[in-house]
Coordinates of C-alpha atoms in Angstrom, one line a residue:
X886 CA 10.0 80.2 -36.7
X887 CA 12.5 81.1 -34.2
X888 CA 15.8 79.6 -34.6
X889 CA 15.7 79.7 -38.2
X890 CA 18.4 82.4 -39.2
X891 CA 21.1 80.7 -41.3
X892 CA 24.3 82.4 -41.1
X893 CA 24.5 85.3 -43.9
X894 CA 28.1 83.9 -44.5
X895 CA 26.3 80.7 -45.6
X896 CA 27.4 79.2 -49.0
X897 CA 24.9 76.9 -49.2
X898 CA 21.3 77.6 -49.6
X899 CA 19.3 75.1 -47.8
X900 CA 15.3 74.7 -48.7
X901 CA 12.6 74.5 -45.9
X902 CA 11.6 70.5 -45.7
X903 CA 8.2 69.0 -44.5
X904 CA 7.9 65.5 -43.6
X905 CA 4.8 63.9 -45.1
X906 CA 3.8 60.6 -46.1
X907 CA 0.7 60.1 -48.7
X908 CA -2.5 58.6 -47.2
X909 CA -2.0 55.6 -49.5
X910 CA 1.2 54.8 -48.3
X911 CA 0.0 55.0 -44.6
X912 CA -2.6 52.5 -45.8
X913 CA -0.7 50.5 -47.7
X914 CA 1.9 49.7 -44.6
X915 CA -1.7 49.2 -42.3
X916 CA -2.2 46.5 -45.0
X917 CA 1.1 45.1 -44.7
X918 CA 1.0 44.7 -41.2
X919 CA -2.6 43.3 -41.2
X920 CA -1.7 40.5 -43.6
X921 CA 1.9 39.8 -42.4
X922 CA 2.2 36.8 -39.8
X923 CA 4.1 36.6 -36.9
X924 CA 6.2 33.1 -36.8
X925 CA 5.3 29.9 -35.0
X926 CA 6.2 29.4 -31.6
X927 CA 9.4 28.0 -31.0
X928 CA 11.3 27.2 -27.7
X929 CA 13.8 29.8 -28.6
X930 CA 11.1 32.6 -29.1
X931 CA 9.3 31.8 -26.1
X932 CA 12.5 31.7 -23.7
X933 CA 14.1 34.9 -25.6
X934 CA 14.6 38.1 -23.6
X935 CA 16.2 40.7 -25.9
X936 CA 17.5 42.7 -23.2
X937 CA 20.3 40.2 -22.3
X938 CA 23.3 39.4 -24.7
X939 CA 23.3 36.1 -23.6
X940 CA 19.7 35.6 -24.6
X941 CA 18.2 34.4 -28.1
X942 CA 16.9 37.6 -29.4
X943 CA 13.2 38.9 -29.4
X944 CA 10.6 37.3 -28.0
X945 CA 7.5 36.0 -29.9
X946 CA 5.1 37.7 -27.3
X947 CA 7.0 41.2 -27.8
X948 CA 6.8 41.2 -31.7
X949 CA 3.1 40.3 -31.2
X950 CA 2.3 43.0 -28.7
X951 CA 4.1 45.5 -30.5
X952 CA 2.3 44.6 -34.0
X953 CA -1.1 44.7 -32.5
X954 CA 0.0 48.6 -31.2
X955 CA 1.3 49.5 -34.5
X956 CA -2.0 48.7 -36.1
X957 CA -4.3 49.7 -33.6
X958 CA -3.0 52.6 -31.7
X959 CA 0.2 54.2 -33.0
X960 CA 0.0 57.5 -35.0
X961 CA 2.7 58.6 -37.4
X962 CA 0.9 61.7 -38.1
X963 CA 1.6 63.0 -34.6
X964 CA 5.2 62.1 -35.4
X965 CA 5.2 64.2 -38.2
X966 CA 3.6 67.0 -36.7
X967 CA 6.8 66.7 -33.9
X968 CA 9.2 66.6 -36.6
X969 CA 7.6 69.5 -38.6
X970 CA 7.7 71.6 -35.5
X971 CA 11.7 71.8 -35.8
X972 CA 13.2 73.6 -38.7
X973 CA 14.0 71.1 -41.2
X974 CA 16.2 71.9 -44.2
X975 CA 17.5 69.7 -47.6
X976 CA 20.7 70.8 -48.9
X977 CA 22.8 69.5 -52.2
X978 CA 26.0 68.7 -51.5
X979 CA 28.6 67.6 -54.1
X980 CA 31.0 64.7 -53.3
X981 CA 33.3 62.7 -55.3
X982 CA 31.5 63.2 -58.5
X983 CA 27.7 62.2 -56.7
X984 CA 25.3 64.5 -55.8
X985 CA 23.8 64.1 -52.0
X986 CA 20.9 65.5 -50.8
X987 CA 20.9 65.7 -47.2
X988 CA 18.4 66.5 -44.8
X989 CA 19.3 68.2 -41.6
X990 CA 17.1 70.0 -38.7
X991 CA 19.0 73.3 -37.9
X992 CA 18.6 75.2 -34.8
X993 CA 20.3 78.3 -35.5
X994 CA 21.4 80.9 -32.8
X995 CA 21.6 84.6 -33.4
X996 CA 24.2 85.0 -30.6
X997 CA 27.5 86.4 -32.2
X998 CA 29.8 83.8 -30.5
X999 CA 27.6 80.7 -30.8
X1000 CA 29.4 77.7 -31.1
X1001 CA 28.4 75.4 -34.3
X1002 CA 27.7 71.7 -32.9
X1003 CA 27.4 68.7 -35.2
X1004 CA 25.3 66.1 -34.0
X1005 CA 25.7 62.6 -36.1
X1006 CA 23.2 59.3 -35.2
X1007 CA 24.2 55.9 -36.3
X1008 CA 22.5 52.4 -37.0
X1009 CA 19.5 52.2 -36.1
X1010 CA 19.2 55.5 -35.0
X1011 CA 18.3 59.2 -37.0
X1012 CA 17.9 62.4 -36.5
X1013 CA 14.9 61.5 -34.2
X1014 CA 17.7 60.9 -31.3
X1015 CA 18.5 64.5 -30.7
X1016 CA 15.1 66.2 -30.8
X1017 CA 14.8 65.8 -26.9
X1018 CA 18.2 67.4 -26.7
X1019 CA 16.7 70.5 -29.1
X1020 CA 13.7 70.2 -26.6
X1021 CA 16.1 70.7 -23.8
X1022 CA 17.9 73.5 -25.1
X1023 CA 14.8 75.4 -26.1
X1024 CA 13.7 75.2 -22.7
X1025 CA 16.8 77.1 -21.1
X1026 CA 17.7 79.4 -23.9
X1027 CA 15.9 81.8 -26.5
X1028 CA 17.2 82.6 -30.0
X1029 CA 19.5 85.1 -28.9
X1030 CA 21.1 83.4 -25.9
X1031 CA 21.5 79.9 -27.5
X1032 CA 25.0 79.0 -26.8
X1033 CA 25.2 76.7 -29.8
X1034 CA 24.1 76.4 -33.4
X1035 CA 22.7 72.6 -33.9
X1036 CA 23.4 70.8 -37.0
X1037 CA 21.6 67.5 -36.9
X1038 CA 21.6 65.7 -40.0
X1039 CA 20.1 62.4 -41.5
X1040 CA 23.6 60.7 -42.8
X1041 CA 23.7 59.8 -46.1
X1042 CA 21.6 56.8 -47.1
X1043 CA 19.3 57.5 -43.7
X1044 CA 16.3 58.8 -43.4
X1045 CA 15.3 61.7 -45.6
X1046 CA 18.5 62.1 -46.8
X1047 CA 19.3 60.3 -50.4
X1048 CA 22.2 57.8 -51.2
X1049 CA 24.4 56.3 -51.3
X1050 CA 25.7 56.5 -54.5
X1051 CA 24.3 52.7 -56.5
X1052 CA 27.3 52.9 -58.9
X1053 CA 30.1 52.9 -57.1
X1054 CA 31.3 52.3 -53.2
X1055 CA 30.8 54.6 -50.5
X1056 CA 32.6 54.8 -47.2
X1057 CA 32.6 56.3 -43.4
X1058 CA 35.4 58.5 -44.8
X1059 CA 32.8 60.1 -47.7
X1060 CA 30.2 60.6 -44.7
X1061 CA 32.8 62.7 -42.9
X1062 CA 33.8 64.4 -46.6
X1063 CA 29.8 65.3 -47.0
X1064 CA 29.3 66.3 -43.1
X1065 CA 32.2 68.6 -43.3
X1066 CA 31.1 70.3 -46.3
X1067 CA 27.9 70.7 -44.6
X1068 CA 29.2 72.4 -42.0
X1069 CA 31.8 74.6 -44.1
X1070 CA 28.7 75.5 -46.4
X1071 CA 26.6 76.4 -43.6
X1072 CA 29.0 79.1 -42.8
X1073 CA 31.3 77.3 -40.0
X1074 CA 34.4 77.2 -41.8
X1075 CA 36.1 79.2 -39.0
X1076 CA 35.8 76.2 -36.6
X1077 CA 33.0 73.6 -35.5
X1078 CA 32.8 70.5 -32.6
X1079 CA 31.4 67.2 -33.7
X1080 CA 29.9 64.8 -31.5
X1081 CA 28.9 61.2 -32.3
X1082 CA 27.7 58.0 -31.3
X1083 CA 27.6 54.7 -33.4
X1084 CA 28.6 55.1 -36.9
X1085 CA 28.4 58.9 -36.0
X1086 CA 31.4 58.3 -33.4
X1087 CA 33.2 57.0 -36.7
X1088 CA 32.4 59.6 -38.4
X1089 CA 33.6 62.2 -35.8
X1090 CA 36.7 60.8 -35.3
X1091 CA 37.3 60.8 -39.2
X1092 CA 36.4 64.4 -39.3
X1093 CA 38.5 65.2 -36.0
X1094 CA 41.7 64.1 -38.2
X1095 CA 40.9 65.5 -41.8
X1096 CA 39.0 68.6 -41.4
X1097 CA 40.9 71.7 -40.5
X1098 CA 37.6 73.0 -39.6
X1099 CA 36.4 70.5 -36.9
X1100 CA 38.3 72.1 -34.1
X1101 CA 37.4 69.1 -31.3
X1102 CA 35.4 65.9 -30.8
X1103 CA 33.2 64.2 -28.5
X1104 CA 32.3 60.7 -28.7
X1105 CA 29.8 58.6 -26.6
X1106 CA 30.8 55.3 -28.5
X1107 CA 34.3 54.2 -28.7
X1108 CA 34.3 50.5 -29.9
X1109 CA 37.4 48.4 -31.0
X1110 CA 40.1 49.5 -28.3
X1111 CA 41.1 46.7 -26.3
X1112 CA 43.4 46.6 -23.2
X1113 CA 46.8 45.3 -23.6
X1114 CA 47.4 43.2 -20.6
X1115 CA 45.4 41.7 -17.4
X1116 CA 47.2 43.9 -15.3
X1117 CA 45.7 47.0 -17.2
X1118 CA 42.4 45.5 -16.5
X1119 CA 43.4 45.3 -12.8
X1120 CA 44.5 48.9 -12.6
X1121 CA 40.6 50.0 -13.9
X1122 CA 38.0 50.6 -11.5
X1123 CA 35.0 47.9 -10.6
X1124 CA 32.5 50.0 -13.1
X1125 CA 35.2 50.2 -15.9
X1126 CA 35.9 46.5 -15.5
X1127 CA 32.0 45.5 -15.7
X1128 CA 31.9 47.7 -18.8
X1129 CA 35.0 45.7 -20.2
X1130 CA 32.8 42.7 -19.5
X1131 CA 29.8 44.1 -21.4
X1132 CA 32.1 44.9 -24.3
X1133 CA 33.4 41.1 -24.3
X1134 CA 29.8 39.8 -24.3
X1135 CA 28.6 42.0 -27.6
X1136 CA 32.2 40.7 -29.2
X1137 CA 30.8 37.1 -28.5
X1138 CA 27.0 37.1 -28.3
X1139 CA 25.7 40.4 -29.6
X1140 CA 27.2 41.4 -33.0
X1141 CA 25.6 38.9 -35.1
X1142 CA 23.5 41.9 -37.0
X1143 CA 26.6 43.6 -37.6
X1144 CA 28.7 40.8 -39.2
X1145 CA 24.9 40.3 -41.6
X1146 CA 25.0 44.0 -42.6
X1147 CA 29.0 43.6 -43.3
X1148 CA 29.1 40.5 -45.0
X1149 CA 25.7 40.3 -46.6
X1150 CA 24.5 43.2 -47.1
X1151 CA 22.6 42.7 -50.1
X1152 CA 20.6 39.7 -48.5
X1153 CA 19.7 41.2 -45.4
X1154 CA 18.8 44.5 -47.3
X1155 CA 16.0 42.7 -49.5
X1156 CA 14.9 40.3 -46.7
X1157 CA 14.0 43.3 -44.4
X1158 CA 12.8 45.7 -47.0
X1159 CA 10.4 42.7 -47.6
X1160 CA 8.3 43.2 -44.4
X1161 CA 7.5 45.4 -42.1
X1162 CA 7.1 43.1 -39.0
X1163 CA 10.6 41.7 -40.1
X1164 CA 12.0 45.0 -39.6
X1165 CA 10.7 45.9 -36.3
X1166 CA 11.6 42.8 -35.3
X1167 CA 15.8 43.4 -36.3
X1168 CA 15.4 47.2 -34.9
X1169 CA 13.4 46.8 -31.7
X1170 CA 15.6 44.1 -30.6
X1171 CA 18.4 46.7 -30.7
X1172 CA 16.3 49.6 -28.6
X1173 CA 15.5 46.9 -25.9
X1174 CA 19.3 45.5 -25.7
X1175 CA 21.1 48.8 -26.2
X1176 CA 18.9 51.1 -23.8
X1177 CA 19.5 51.6 -19.6
X1178 CA 15.8 51.4 -19.8
X1179 CA 13.3 49.9 -22.1
X1180 CA 12.0 53.1 -24.5
X1181 CA 8.4 53.7 -24.7
X1182 CA 7.2 51.6 -27.7
X1183 CA 5.8 54.2 -29.3
X1184 CA 9.2 55.6 -29.8
X1185 CA 10.9 52.5 -31.0
X1186 CA 8.2 52.6 -33.4
X1187 CA 9.1 56.1 -34.6
X1188 CA 12.4 54.7 -35.6
X1189 CA 11.4 51.6 -37.2
X1190 CA 8.2 53.7 -39.2
X1191 CA 11.1 56.1 -40.2
X1192 CA 13.1 53.8 -41.8
X1193 CA 10.2 51.8 -43.3
X1194 CA 8.5 54.8 -45.1
X1195 CA 12.2 56.2 -46.3
X1196 CA 13.7 53.1 -47.2
X1197 CA 16.6 53.1 -44.8
X1198 CA 17.6 50.0 -43.8
X1199 CA 19.3 48.4 -47.4
X1200 CA 20.6 51.8 -47.6
X1201 CA 22.2 52.8 -44.4
X1202 CA 24.1 49.6 -43.5
X1203 CA 26.8 50.2 -46.1
X1204 CA 29.5 51.3 -43.6
X1205 CA 29.4 47.8 -42.0
X1206 CA 31.2 46.4 -44.7
X1207 CA 34.5 48.3 -43.6
X1208 CA 34.4 46.5 -40.5
X1209 CA 33.9 43.3 -41.8
X1210 CA 36.6 43.1 -44.8
X1211 CA 40.0 41.5 -45.0
X1212 CA 41.4 44.6 -43.6
X1213 CA 38.9 45.7 -40.8
X1214 CA 38.8 49.2 -40.0
X1215 CA 37.2 50.4 -37.0
X1216 CA 38.6 54.0 -36.7
X1217 CA 39.0 54.2 -33.0
X1218 CA 42.0 51.6 -32.7
X1219 CA 43.8 53.3 -35.9
X1220 CA 46.7 55.0 -35.4
X1221 CA 46.1 57.0 -38.6
X1222 CA 42.7 58.1 -36.8
X1223 CA 44.4 59.5 -33.4
X1224 CA 42.8 62.3 -32.5
X1225 CA 45.0 65.2 -31.9
X1226 CA 42.5 67.7 -31.4
X1227 CA 40.7 67.9 -27.6
X1228 CA 38.4 64.8 -27.3
X1229 CA 35.6 64.4 -24.9
X1230 CA 34.2 61.3 -23.9
X1231 CA 30.7 60.2 -21.8
X1232 CA 30.9 57.0 -20.6
X1233 CA 27.1 55.2 -20.0
X1234 CA 26.9 51.7 -18.3
X1235 CA 24.6 50.2 -21.0
X1236 CA 26.5 51.3 -24.0
X1237 CA 26.5 48.4 -26.3
X1238 CA 30.3 48.3 -25.5
X1239 CA 31.1 50.7 -23.0
X1240 CA 34.9 51.1 -23.5
X1241 CA 36.5 52.3 -20.3
X1242 CA 38.1 55.7 -20.2
X1243 CA 41.7 54.8 -19.9
X1244 CA 41.2 52.8 -23.1
X1245 CA 39.5 55.7 -24.9
X1246 CA 42.8 58.1 -23.7
X1247 CA 44.9 56.1 -26.0
X1248 CA 42.8 56.8 -29.0
X1249 CA 43.5 60.8 -28.8
X1250 CA 43.9 64.2 -26.8
X1251 CA 41.2 62.9 -24.3
X1252 CA 40.9 66.6 -22.1
X1253 CA 37.4 65.8 -20.6
X1254 CA 35.6 62.8 -19.9
X1255 CA 32.4 61.9 -17.5
X1256 CA 31.4 58.6 -16.4
X1257 CA 27.8 58.2 -15.8
X1258 CA 25.9 56.0 -13.8
X1259 CA 23.0 55.3 -16.3
X1260 CA 22.4 55.5 -19.8
X1261 CA 22.9 53.3 -22.7
X1262 CA 23.9 53.6 -26.5
X1263 CA 21.3 55.8 -27.7
X1264 CA 22.5 58.6 -25.0
X1265 CA 20.6 62.0 -26.6
X1266 CA 17.2 60.0 -27.0
X1267 CA 17.6 57.9 -23.5
X1268 CA 18.7 61.0 -21.3
X1269 CA 18.3 64.3 -23.3
X1270 CA 19.2 66.3 -20.3
X1271 CA 22.3 64.7 -19.0
X1272 CA 23.5 65.0 -22.9
X1273 CA 23.1 68.5 -23.0
X1274 CA 24.7 69.2 -19.9
X1275 CA 27.4 67.1 -21.0
X1276 CA 27.8 69.0 -24.3
X1277 CA 28.1 72.2 -22.5
X1278 CA 30.7 70.9 -20.0
X1279 CA 33.0 69.7 -22.4
X1280 CA 32.1 72.3 -25.0
X1281 CA 32.6 75.0 -22.3
X1282 CA 36.2 73.9 -21.3
X1283 CA 37.6 73.5 -24.8
X1284 CA 36.0 76.2 -26.9
X1285 CA 38.2 79.5 -27.1
X1286 CA 40.9 77.7 -25.0
X1287 CA 44.4 77.2 -25.5
X1288 CA 43.4 73.2 -26.1
X1289 CA 42.3 73.9 -29.8

C-alpha cells in the first residue's frame, strides 16, 4: 500500500493493524439499542438545544431520531472499510514499567526532507478526526512529494490503543512520554512537530517542554489562560472579545461534563459503559455544541460506535482528574510549561473556549497564528482543507529556520 514505508532507521517494529468487530458484537450492539429506552419527556429535554451553552443539554427528539438511525441505517462496516483504507499499525512502547500497545495511522513520505508531524486528538475525539486531512494531503501529493510524515495515534486509553494502566495512576505527562518514544522509535529523533487540540493540546505543550526531539508546537486549543485586566480586554478585537465571552460561557455553563470526568470518573465511566444510548447522549451533545456546523449524524455515530466497541470512555477520561485536583493543572497557564520553541496557534470562533491570540502569546514563543472565520473544536474534522493549509504554512515558516 502506498505511504507505508517506515523509515529504515526506526528502532520500533510496528505491526500492521486491521479494524474488525466480530459479527456477534455488532448484533449485540443492535440488540442493546433496540431494548434501551429513551427517557420520558420532561420540560428540560423538550426545550433543550445542544448548540447553545446556556441551554439544557441534548434534546429527547434528537436522541430518539439518532437512535433510530443507528439501528436502521448506520453501517459500521463501511466505517471499518474507510479505516482500513489507511495504513494502520500497532506497536508496544514501555513507559514507567507498563507496556502500552499503541495504535496509529502512519502516512510515510519517501521525500528525503519530509517533516515528521504528530497529530494528537482529545476527548471525545479519536484518530478518525484526522482522516479527512490525510485525504487532503493525498489529493495534493504523492508518496515521493508529500512534505510530511503524518503520525496519527490513538492516545493511551482511546480507541485501538490499550491502557491506561489499572495498577497505578497515569497522567498527561505520561501520555507525552509515550508519544515521544513513539516518534523517536519511528526514526524521528532528529526532530518532529506536534499538533494538538483538546487533550492533545496539553500533550503537545508538554512535549514542547520536555522533549529534545520535538522542535515546534501547533495548537488549536489553549484553554485556561485569562486576561489580567479589563484594559487588556478593551485592546482586543471585536472577534477576540466575542471569543472571550464564549470562554466565559463555557466556564459557567459548559464544563459540567469535565467536572464529572475529573471528580467522579469511576461513576460516570461505569454509567456510560452500561448503555450505548447514554454514551450517544453524552458524546453527541459535544459534537453539536462544539462545532461551527453540526456534523453529519453518521460522523457522530462513527465516533460513538468506536468508543463503544473499544470501551474507550472509562479508559479515556483519566486526564481530567488533573484539571480538578486540589492543585488544578491546565498546562497552558503554567509557567513550567511555557513553550520556548516555535509555537503556532489556529483560532476558530466555535472552539469550546476560543482563547484570544494575545493571551496565547503569553504562554510561549508564538511565531505564527491565524484567526479563522469558521470552524470549531474539531478543527481537523470540520475543516480538513483549512487545517492542512495551516500545517503547511506554520511548518513552512519554522522548519529549517533560525526559529528552531
